[in-house]
Amino acid sequence: MVQENSCVAVYDNHLQAEEAVHLLQKNGFDVKSLSIVGKGYQREEHPIGFYNTGNRIKFWGAQGAFWGGLWELLLGAAFFWVPGLGTVVIAGPLVSAFVAALEGATVVGGLNALGVALYSIGIPKDSIIRYEIAIKSDRYLLIVHGDQSEVERAHDLLAAGDARDVTIHLS
Amino acid sequence: MNPESEFFDESAQCLMRSPLFSGLESHAIEEIVTRCRRETWKRRRQLPMEETWQRFHILQSGRVRLSRSNPESGRMITLFLLGPGEPFCIFSLLDGKPHEVMLETLDDVTLLSLPMDEARQWLEQHPEFNRKLLPYLGEQMCSLAGLAADLALHNTETRLARLILRYIDAPAEQQHVTPRLINDLSHEFLAEMIGSVRVVVNRQLQHWKQEGIVDAHRGHLEVEALQELVRRAEEPPHKASV
């Protein structure tokens, strides 16, 4: 079960998001408590997807190294096509909430599977709508799951960096 | 909050619309929003003010109740019901101390918060804010004094009428009015706002309903005869039988 307290940071590009993950790691955060969501940028002439080579899942697409690296580091990996959003790539514990949403374990009116996953970890609907717009605009969400003091500490670290927005969601 | 944030403009707009911050120069409002962090709290979150008093909070959406209770009797009294644009932990802003108050969110709420020191710094830099803050504090004190006087001097019917009227902004000649903030609250909650109990409030509302003064059913309260309700709120203190 993903903790229902989170700190969500919005980044303009994958480099900033990756840097933030390393910053949190350097400051003692357990990477297993981090999730990242992005759109899996796609150009018509290039294929996009994922494949498995032995014990590794690799991402094929414009940010292959980024997602491949995160999938190795974080807890959980998902690649889906979501109506209204397109291809969505997720790394981290949010994957289990996303899968639960797909399986219909949680149903929330007016939200797609990603929205339901975010709702199930305590993010209110009006914020979810903004986060989906951010993802549609090729931005990245970095989510820190944890207790109140952890998400507050994450906020202070992330707000001092390149994040476009950092919000704390408490349940 | 980063001015580039998707939420920055709506946060600033919310403060500009609020009675406490409206009229301030936009740069002063933008400055305080920049100093704030955005938080959302889920509905029914309860926490003592000891956990929140070191930050100054401004509600952006949703409602928060500030109350005190007696753990032995289980009785509770609501001191303030706050809505969008209103601050909390404001007494701690003034005296730098925690207060024995319980906070509870009635809805999913969005709020802005900043450390008390930064809030005080902003206040020093923007003394014009005092023109709004002092009357607001005066209103809060009047509200507490009113609550104390109502509890000591008036019966339940008068207290309930006064409570509903406090949340009505419509002109007296208007008959059908929906009170703001309290119109969907349970009878138990209304009782906790006037120092009574659910059955008494329920009985009173049913009585008024029969008289055509209010339309009250589960999760909905509407005033049908405002002038009559005003009359019921004007019971002289000497007639009271609490």
CSV table of C-alpha atoms in Angstrom, one decimal:
chain,number,residue,atom,x,y,z
A,1,MET,CA,0.0,0.0,0.0
A,2,VAL,CA,1.4,3.4,-1.0
A,3,GLN,CA,1.5,5.9,1.8
A,4,GLU,CA,-1.2,8.6,1.5
A,5,ASN,CA,1.1,11.5,2.1
A,6,SER,CA,3.1,12.8,-0.8
A,7,CYS,CA,5.1,15.6,-2.1
A,8,VAL,CA,4.7,16.2,-5.9
A,9,ALA,CA,7.2,18.2,-7.9
A,10,VAL,CA,6.7,19.1,-11.5
A,11,TYR,CA,9.7,19.4,-13.8
A,12,ASP,CA,10.0,20.8,-17.3
A,13,ASN,CA,12.3,18.1,-18.5
A,14,HIS,CA,13.7,14.7,-17.7
A,15,LEU,CA,17.1,16.0,-16.8
A,16,GLN,CA,15.8,18.1,-14.0
A,17,ALA,CA,13.7,15.2,-12.7
A,18,GLU,CA,16.7,12.9,-12.8
A,19,GLU,CA,18.8,15.4,-10.9
A,20,ALA,CA,16.1,15.7,-8.3
A,21,VAL,CA,16.0,12.0,-7.8
A,22,HIS,CA,19.8,12.0,-7.2
A,23,LEU,CA,19.4,15.0,-4.8
A,24,LEU,CA,16.9,13.1,-2.7
A,25,GLN,CA,19.0,10.0,-2.8
A,26,LYS,CA,22.1,12.0,-1.7
A,27,ASN,CA,20.0,13.4,1.2
A,28,GLY,CA,19.1,10.0,2.6
A,29,PHE,CA,15.7,9.4,0.9
A,30,ASP,CA,14.9,5.8,0.2
A,31,VAL,CA,14.6,5.6,-3.6
A,32,LYS,CA,11.9,3.0,-3.1
A,33,SER,CA,9.7,5.8,-1.9
A,34,LEU,CA,10.0,7.8,-5.1
A,35,SER,CA,7.8,7.7,-8.2
A,36,ILE,CA,8.2,9.4,-11.5
A,37,VAL,CA,5.5,9.9,-14.2
A,38,GLY,CA,6.1,11.2,-17.7
A,39,LYS,CA,4.6,11.0,-21.1
A,40,GLY,CA,7.2,8.9,-22.8
A,41,TYR,CA,7.8,11.5,-25.6
A,42,GLN,CA,7.0,10.1,-29.0
A,43,ARG,CA,7.7,11.2,-32.6
A,44,GLU,CA,5.7,9.7,-35.3
A,45,GLU,CA,8.7,8.3,-37.2
A,46,HIS,CA,10.2,6.5,-34.2
A,47,PRO,CA,8.9,3.4,-32.4
A,48,ILE,CA,8.4,3.5,-28.6
A,49,GLY,CA,8.1,0.6,-26.3
A,50,PHE,CA,9.9,-1.6,-23.8
A,51,TYR,CA,11.5,-4.9,-23.8
A,52,ASN,CA,13.1,-7.4,-21.4
A,53,THR,CA,16.6,-8.7,-21.7
A,54,GLY,CA,17.1,-11.3,-19.0
A,55,ASN,CA,16.5,-9.5,-15.7
A,56,ARG,CA,16.4,-6.0,-17.1
A,57,ILE,CA,13.5,-4.1,-18.6
A,58,LYS,CA,14.6,-1.6,-21.2
A,59,PHE,CA,12.7,1.4,-22.6
A,60,TRP,CA,12.8,2.1,-26.3
A,61,GLY,CA,12.1,5.7,-27.1
A,62,ALA,CA,13.3,9.3,-26.9
A,63,GLN,CA,14.3,9.1,-23.3
A,64,GLY,CA,15.3,5.4,-23.2
A,65,ALA,CA,18.4,5.9,-21.0
A,66,PHE,CA,16.4,8.0,-18.5
A,67,TRP,CA,13.5,5.6,-18.1
A,68,GLY,CA,15.8,2.5,-18.3
A,69,GLY,CA,17.9,4.0,-15.5
A,70,LEU,CA,14.9,4.8,-13.3
A,71,TRP,CA,13.3,1.4,-13.9
A,72,GLU,CA,16.5,-0.1,-12.5
A,73,LEU,CA,16.6,2.2,-9.6
A,74,LEU,CA,13.0,2.6,-8.5
A,75,LEU,CA,10.4,0.1,-7.3
A,76,GLY,CA,8.1,-0.7,-10.2
A,77,ALA,CA,7.9,0.0,-13.9
A,78,ALA,CA,5.0,0.6,-16.2
A,79,PHE,CA,4.4,1.7,-19.7
A,80,PHE,CA,0.8,2.3,-20.8
A,81,TRP,CA,-1.3,4.1,-23.4
A,82,VAL,CA,-3.9,6.1,-21.5
A,83,PRO,CA,-6.9,7.6,-23.3
A,84,GLY,CA,-6.6,11.4,-23.3
A,85,LEU,CA,-2.9,11.3,-22.3
A,86,GLY,CA,-1.2,9.0,-24.7
A,87,THR,CA,1.8,7.0,-23.7
A,88,VAL,CA,2.5,7.2,-20.0
A,89,VAL,CA,5.6,5.9,-18.4
A,90,ILE,CA,5.7,5.3,-14.6
A,91,ALA,CA,8.5,4.3,-12.3
A,92,GLY,CA,8.2,3.7,-8.6
A,93,PRO,CA,5.5,2.6,-6.1
A,94,LEU,CA,2.8,4.5,-8.0
A,95,VAL,CA,2.8,1.6,-10.5
A,96,SER,CA,0.9,-0.6,-8.0
A,97,ALA,CA,-1.7,2.1,-7.5
A,98,PHE,CA,-2.0,2.5,-11.3
A,99,VAL,CA,-2.4,-1.2,-11.8
A,100,ALA,CA,-5.0,-1.3,-9.0
A,101,ALA,CA,-6.9,1.5,-10.8
A,102,LEU,CA,-6.8,-0.5,-14.1
A,103,GLU,CA,-8.1,-3.6,-12.3
A,104,GLY,CA,-11.0,-1.5,-11.0
A,105,ALA,CA,-10.0,-1.8,-7.4
A,106,THR,CA,-10.6,1.9,-7.1
A,107,VAL,CA,-13.1,3.8,-9.1
A,108,VAL,CA,-13.4,7.5,-9.1
A,109,GLY,CA,-15.9,9.3,-11.4
A,110,GLY,CA,-14.4,11.4,-14.1
A,111,LEU,CA,-10.8,10.3,-13.7
A,112,ASN,CA,-8.7,8.1,-16.0
A,113,ALA,CA,-6.5,5.3,-14.6
A,114,LEU,CA,-3.6,7.7,-13.9
A,115,GLY,CA,-6.0,10.1,-12.1
A,116,VAL,CA,-7.5,7.3,-10.0
A,117,ALA,CA,-4.0,6.1,-9.1
A,118,LEU,CA,-3.1,9.7,-8.0
A,119,TYR,CA,-6.4,10.0,-6.1
A,120,SER,CA,-5.8,6.7,-4.3
A,121,ILE,CA,-2.5,8.1,-2.9
A,122,GLY,CA,-4.4,11.1,-1.4
A,123,ILE,CA,-4.1,13.7,-4.2
A,124,PRO,CA,-7.3,15.7,-4.6
A,125,LYS,CA,-9.1,15.9,-7.9
A,126,ASP,CA,-8.4,19.6,-8.8
A,127,SER,CA,-4.7,19.0,-8.4
A,128,ILE,CA,-4.9,15.8,-10.4
A,129,ILE,CA,-6.4,17.7,-13.3
A,130,ARG,CA,-3.4,20.1,-13.2
A,131,TYR,CA,-0.9,17.3,-13.0
A,132,GLU,CA,-2.5,15.6,-16.0
A,133,ILE,CA,-2.2,18.9,-18.0
A,134,ALA,CA,1.5,19.0,-16.9
A,135,ILE,CA,2.1,15.5,-18.2
A,136,LYS,CA,0.3,16.3,-21.5
A,137,SER,CA,2.7,19.2,-21.8
A,138,ASP,CA,5.6,16.8,-21.7
A,139,ARG,CA,6.5,17.6,-18.1
A,140,TYR,CA,7.5,15.1,-15.4
A,141,LEU,CA,6.0,14.5,-12.0
A,142,LEU,CA,8.3,13.4,-9.2
A,143,ILE,CA,6.4,12.0,-6.2
A,144,VAL,CA,7.9,11.4,-2.8
A,145,HIS,CA,5.8,9.1,-0.7
A,146,GLY,CA,6.2,9.1,3.1
A,147,ASP,CA,5.1,10.3,6.4
A,148,GLN,CA,4.5,14.0,7.0
A,149,SER,CA,8.0,14.9,8.1
A,150,GLU,CA,9.6,13.1,5.1
A,151,VAL,CA,7.4,14.8,2.6
A,152,GLU,CA,8.0,18.2,4.2
A,153,ARG,CA,11.7,17.6,4.1
A,154,ALA,CA,11.4,16.6,0.5
A,155,HIS,CA,9.5,19.7,-0.2
A,156,ASP,CA,12.2,22.0,1.2
A,157,LEU,CA,14.9,20.2,-0.8
A,158,LEU,CA,12.9,20.2,-4.1
A,159,ALA,CA,11.5,23.7,-3.8
A,160,ALA,CA,15.0,25.1,-3.6
A,161,GLY,CA,15.8,23.5,-7.0
A,162,ASP,CA,14.5,23.6,-10.5
A,163,ALA,CA,11.0,22.3,-9.9
A,164,ARG,CA,8.2,24.3,-11.6
A,165,ASP,CA,5.9,23.5,-8.7
A,166,VAL,CA,6.2,21.5,-5.5
A,167,THR,CA,3.0,20.7,-3.5
A,168,ILE,CA,2.5,18.7,-0.3
A,169,HIS,CA,-0.5,16.4,-0.1
A,170,LEU,CA,-1.4,15.2,3.4
A,171,SER,CA,-4.2,12.8,4.3
B,1,MET,CA,5.8,28.8,-4.4
B,2,ASN,CA,7.5,29.3,-7.8
B,3,PRO,CA,5.8,32.0,-9.8
B,4,GLU,CA,6.1,29.6,-12.8
B,5,SER,CA,3.9,27.1,-11.0
B,6,GLU,CA,0.6,26.1,-12.5
B,7,PHE,CA,-1.0,27.0,-9.2
B,8,PHE,CA,0.6,30.4,-8.6
B,9,ASP,CA,-2.0,32.6,-10.4
B,10,GLU,CA,-5.0,30.9,-8.8
B,11,SER,CA,-3.4,31.2,-5.3
B,12,ALA,CA,-2.8,34.9,-5.8
B,13,GLN,CA,-6.3,35.4,-7.2
B,14,CYS,CA,-7.7,33.6,-4.2
B,15,LEU,CA,-6.0,36.0,-1.8
B,16,MET,CA,-7.0,39.0,-3.9
B,17,ARG,CA,-10.7,38.0,-3.5
B,18,SER,CA,-10.4,37.3,0.2
B,19,PRO,CA,-11.7,40.0,2.6
B,20,LEU,CA,-8.4,39.9,4.5
B,21,PHE,CA,-6.0,40.4,1.6
B,22,SER,CA,-8.2,42.2,-1.0
B,23,GLY,CA,-7.1,45.8,-1.7
B,24,LEU,CA,-3.4,45.0,-1.2
B,25,GLU,CA,-1.0,45.8,-4.0
B,26,SER,CA,-0.6,42.8,-6.3
B,27,HIS,CA,3.2,42.7,-5.7
B,28,ALA,CA,2.6,42.3,-1.9
B,29,ILE,CA,0.2,39.4,-2.6
B,30,GLU,CA,2.6,37.9,-5.1
B,31,GLU,CA,5.4,38.2,-2.6
B,32,ILE,CA,3.5,36.3,0.1
B,33,VAL,CA,2.4,33.6,-2.3
B,34,THR,CA,6.1,33.2,-3.4
B,35,ARG,CA,7.0,32.7,0.3
B,36,CYS,CA,4.3,30.1,0.8
B,37,ARG,CA,4.2,26.4,0.1
B,38,ARG,CA,1.0,24.8,-1.3
B,39,GLU,CA,-0.5,22.0,0.6
B,40,THR,CA,-3.6,19.9,0.3
B,41,TRP,CA,-5.2,18.2,3.3
B,42,LYS,CA,-7.8,15.4,2.9
B,43,ARG,CA,-11.3,15.7,4.4
B,44,ARG,CA,-11.7,14.8,8.1
B,45,ARG,CA,-8.0,15.4,8.9
B,46,GLN,CA,-7.8,16.2,12.6
B,47,LEU,CA,-4.8,17.6,14.3
B,48,PRO,CA,-4.1,19.6,17.4
B,49,MET,CA,-2.8,23.1,16.9
B,50,GLU,CA,0.4,22.1,18.7
B,51,GLU,CA,1.3,20.5,15.3
B,52,THR,CA,0.5,23.5,13.2
B,53,TRP,CA,1.2,26.7,15.1
B,54,GLN,CA,4.7,27.2,13.8
B,55,ARG,CA,3.4,27.9,10.4
B,56,PHE,CA,0.8,30.5,9.3
B,57,HIS,CA,-1.9,29.0,7.1
B,58,ILE,CA,-4.3,30.6,4.6
B,59,LEU,CA,-7.2,28.5,3.3
B,60,GLN,CA,-7.5,28.5,-0.4
B,61,SER,CA,-10.4,26.1,-0.8
B,62,GLY,CA,-12.5,24.0,1.5
B,63,ARG,CA,-13.5,24.5,5.2
B,64,VAL,CA,-11.6,24.1,8.5
B,65,ARG,CA,-13.2,23.9,11.9
B,66,LEU,CA,-11.3,25.1,15.0
B,67,SER,CA,-12.8,23.6,18.2
B,68,ARG,CA,-12.2,22.6,21.8
B,69,SER,CA,-13.5,19.6,23.5
B,70,ASN,CA,-13.7,18.0,26.9
B,71,PRO,CA,-12.3,14.5,26.6
B,72,GLU,CA,-14.1,13.3,29.7
B,73,SER,CA,-17.6,14.3,28.6
B,74,GLY,CA,-16.9,14.1,24.9
B,75,ARG,CA,-18.6,17.5,24.4
B,76,MET,CA,-17.2,19.8,21.8
B,77,ILE,CA,-17.6,23.5,21.0
B,78,THR,CA,-16.8,24.9,17.6
B,79,LEU,CA,-15.0,28.2,18.0
B,80,PHE,CA,-14.5,29.1,14.4
B,81,LEU,CA,-15.6,27.8,11.0
B,82,LEU,CA,-13.2,29.1,8.4
B,83,GLY,CA,-13.7,29.3,4.6
B,84,PRO,CA,-11.6,30.2,1.6
B,85,GLY,CA,-9.3,33.2,2.0
B,86,GLU,CA,-9.3,33.0,5.8
B,87,PRO,CA,-6.1,32.3,7.8
B,88,PHE,CA,-5.6,30.1,10.8
B,89,CYS,CA,-3.0,30.0,13.6
B,90,ILE,CA,-3.4,33.8,13.5
B,91,PHE,CA,-3.3,34.1,17.3
B,92,SER,CA,0.0,32.3,17.2
B,93,LEU,CA,1.2,34.8,14.7
B,94,LEU,CA,0.6,37.5,17.2
B,95,ASP,CA,1.8,35.9,20.5
B,96,GLY,CA,4.2,33.2,19.2
B,97,LYS,CA,2.5,30.5,21.3
B,98,PRO,CA,0.5,27.4,20.6
B,99,HIS,CA,-3.1,27.4,21.6
B,100,GLU,CA,-5.3,24.6,22.8
B,101,VAL,CA,-7.4,24.2,19.7
B,102,MET,CA,-8.2,21.2,17.5
B,103,LEU,CA,-8.3,21.6,13.7
B,104,GLU,CA,-10.5,19.5,11.5
B,105,THR,CA,-10.9,19.7,7.7
B,106,LEU,CA,-14.6,19.4,6.6
B,107,ASP,CA,-13.7,19.1,3.0
B,108,ASP,CA,-10.6,18.3,1.0
B,109,VAL,CA,-8.8,21.6,1.5
B,110,THR,CA,-6.0,23.5,-0.3
B,111,LEU,CA,-4.0,25.9,1.7
B,112,LEU,CA,-0.9,28.1,1.5
B,113,SER,CA,1.4,27.9,4.5
B,114,LEU,CA,4.6,29.7,5.5
B,115,PRO,CA,6.8,29.7,8.6
B,116,MET,CA,5.7,32.1,11.3
B,117,ASP,CA,8.9,34.0,11.1
B,118,GLU,CA,8.5,34.7,7.4
B,119,ALA,CA,4.9,35.7,7.9
B,120,ARG,CA,6.0,38.2,10.6
B,121,GLN,CA,8.7,39.5,8.3
B,122,TRP,CA,6.2,40.0,5.5
B,123,LEU,CA,3.9,41.8,8.0
B,124,GLU,CA,6.7,44.1,8.9
B,125,GLN,CA,7.4,44.9,5.3
B,126,HIS,CA,3.7,45.4,4.5
B,127,PRO,CA,2.3,47.4,7.4
B,128,GLU,CA,-0.7,48.4,5.1
B,129,PHE,CA,-1.9,44.8,5.7
B,130,ASN,CA,-2.7,45.9,9.3
B,131,ARG,CA,-5.6,48.0,7.9
B,132,LYS,CA,-7.3,44.7,7.0
B,133,LEU,CA,-5.8,42.5,9.8
B,134,LEU,CA,-7.0,44.6,12.7
B,135,PRO,CA,-10.7,44.7,11.7
B,136,TYR,CA,-10.5,41.0,10.9
B,137,LEU,CA,-9.1,40.3,14.4
B,138,GLY,CA,-11.8,42.5,15.9
B,139,GLU,CA,-14.4,40.5,14.1
B,140,GLN,CA,-12.9,37.3,15.4
B,141,MET,CA,-12.9,38.6,19.0
B,142,CYS,CA,-16.5,39.8,18.6
B,143,SER,CA,-17.4,36.4,17.3
B,144,LEU,CA,-15.9,34.7,20.4
B,145,ALA,CA,-17.6,37.3,22.7
B,146,GLY,CA,-20.9,36.6,20.8
B,147,LEU,CA,-20.5,32.9,21.3
B,148,ALA,CA,-19.8,33.3,25.0
B,149,ALA,CA,-22.7,35.7,25.5
B,150,ASP,CA,-25.1,33.4,23.5
B,151,LEU,CA,-24.0,30.4,25.6
B,152,ALA,CA,-24.6,32.2,28.8
B,153,LEU,CA,-27.6,34.3,28.0
B,154,HIS,CA,-29.8,32.7,25.4
B,155,ASN,CA,-31.8,29.5,24.8
B,156,THR,CA,-31.1,27.0,22.0
B,157,GLU,CA,-33.7,28.5,19.6
B,158,THR,CA,-32.1,31.9,19.8
B,159,ARG,CA,-28.6,30.6,19.5
B,160,LEU,CA,-29.4,28.5,16.5
B,161,ALA,CA,-31.2,31.4,14.8
B,162,ARG,CA,-28.2,33.6,15.5
B,163,LEU,CA,-25.8,31.0,14.2
B,164,ILE,CA,-27.6,30.7,10.9
B,165,LEU,CA,-27.9,34.5,10.5
B,166,ARG,CA,-24.1,34.9,11.0
B,167,TYR,CA,-23.7,32.9,7.8
B,168,ILE,CA,-26.2,34.9,5.7
B,169,ASP,CA,-25.1,37.9,3.7
B,170,ALA,CA,-28.4,38.5,2.0
B,171,PRO,CA,-30.5,41.7,2.6
B,172,ALA,CA,-33.2,41.3,5.3
B,173,GLU,CA,-36.1,41.7,2.8
B,174,GLN,CA,-35.0,38.6,0.9
B,175,GLN,CA,-37.0,35.6,2.2
B,176,HIS,CA,-35.3,32.5,0.7
B,177,VAL,CA,-31.6,32.3,1.5
B,178,THR,CA,-29.0,29.5,1.6
B,179,PRO,CA,-26.5,30.2,4.4
B,180,ARG,CA,-22.9,30.0,3.3
B,181,LEU,CA,-20.4,27.5,4.8
B,182,ILE,CA,-22.9,25.8,7.1
B,183,ASN,CA,-25.8,24.8,4.7
B,184,ASP,CA,-24.6,21.2,4.3
B,185,LEU,CA,-23.5,20.5,7.9
B,186,SER,CA,-25.0,17.8,10.0
B,187,HIS,CA,-27.2,18.6,12.9
B,188,GLU,CA,-24.6,17.3,15.2
B,189,PHE,CA,-22.1,19.7,13.8
B,190,LEU,CA,-24.5,22.6,14.1
B,191,ALA,CA,-25.1,21.6,17.7
B,192,GLU,CA,-21.4,21.7,18.3
B,193,MET,CA,-21.4,25.3,17.0
B,194,ILE,CA,-23.9,26.5,19.6
B,195,GLY,CA,-23.0,24.3,22.6
B,196,SER,CA,-26.0,22.0,22.3
B,197,VAL,CA,-26.7,18.4,21.2
B,198,ARG,CA,-27.9,16.9,18.0
B,199,VAL,CA,-31.4,15.9,19.2
B,200,VAL,CA,-32.2,19.4,20.4
B,201,VAL,CA,-31.0,21.0,17.2
B,202,ASN,CA,-32.9,18.4,15.2
B,203,ARG,CA,-36.1,19.0,17.1
B,204,GLN,CA,-35.7,22.8,16.7
B,205,LEU,CA,-35.1,22.6,13.0
B,206,GLN,CA,-38.1,20.3,12.6
B,207,HIS,CA,-40.2,22.8,14.5
B,208,TRP,CA,-39.1,25.6,12.3
B,209,LYS,CA,-39.7,23.5,9.3
B,210,GLN,CA,-43.3,23.0,10.3
B,211,GLU,CA,-43.6,26.8,10.8
B,212,GLY,CA,-42.2,27.4,7.3
B,213,ILE,CA,-39.1,29.2,8.6
B,214,VAL,CA,-36.5,26.8,7.2
B,215,ASP,CA,-36.3,23.9,4.9
B,216,ALA,CA,-34.0,21.4,6.6
B,217,HIS,CA,-33.2,17.9,5.6
B,218,ARG,CA,-30.2,15.7,5.6
B,219,GLY,CA,-27.2,17.7,4.5
B,220,HIS,CA,-29.2,20.7,3.4
B,221,LEU,CA,-30.4,23.8,5.2
B,222,GLU,CA,-32.2,26.7,3.6
B,223,VAL,CA,-34.0,29.6,5.2
B,224,GLU,CA,-37.6,30.1,3.9
B,225,ALA,CA,-38.6,33.1,6.0
B,226,LEU,CA,-35.6,35.2,6.8
B,227,GLN,CA,-37.5,38.0,8.7
B,228,GLU,CA,-39.1,35.5,11.0
B,229,LEU,CA,-35.7,33.9,11.7
B,230,VAL,CA,-34.3,37.4,12.5
B,231,ARG,CA,-37.2,37.8,14.9
B,232,ARG,CA,-36.4,34.5,16.6
B,233,ALA,CA,-32.8,35.6,17.0
B,234,GLU,CA,-33.8,38.8,18.9
B,235,GLU,CA,-35.1,37.1,22.0
B,236,PRO,CA,-34.2,39.4,24.9
B,237,PRO,CA,-31.6,37.8,27.3
B,238,HIS,CA,-33.9,38.0,30.4
B,239,LYS,CA,-36.4,35.6,28.7
B,240,ALA,CA,-33.8,33.0,28.2
B,241,SER,CA,-34.1,29.5,29.6
B,242,VAL,CA,-30.9,27.8,28.6
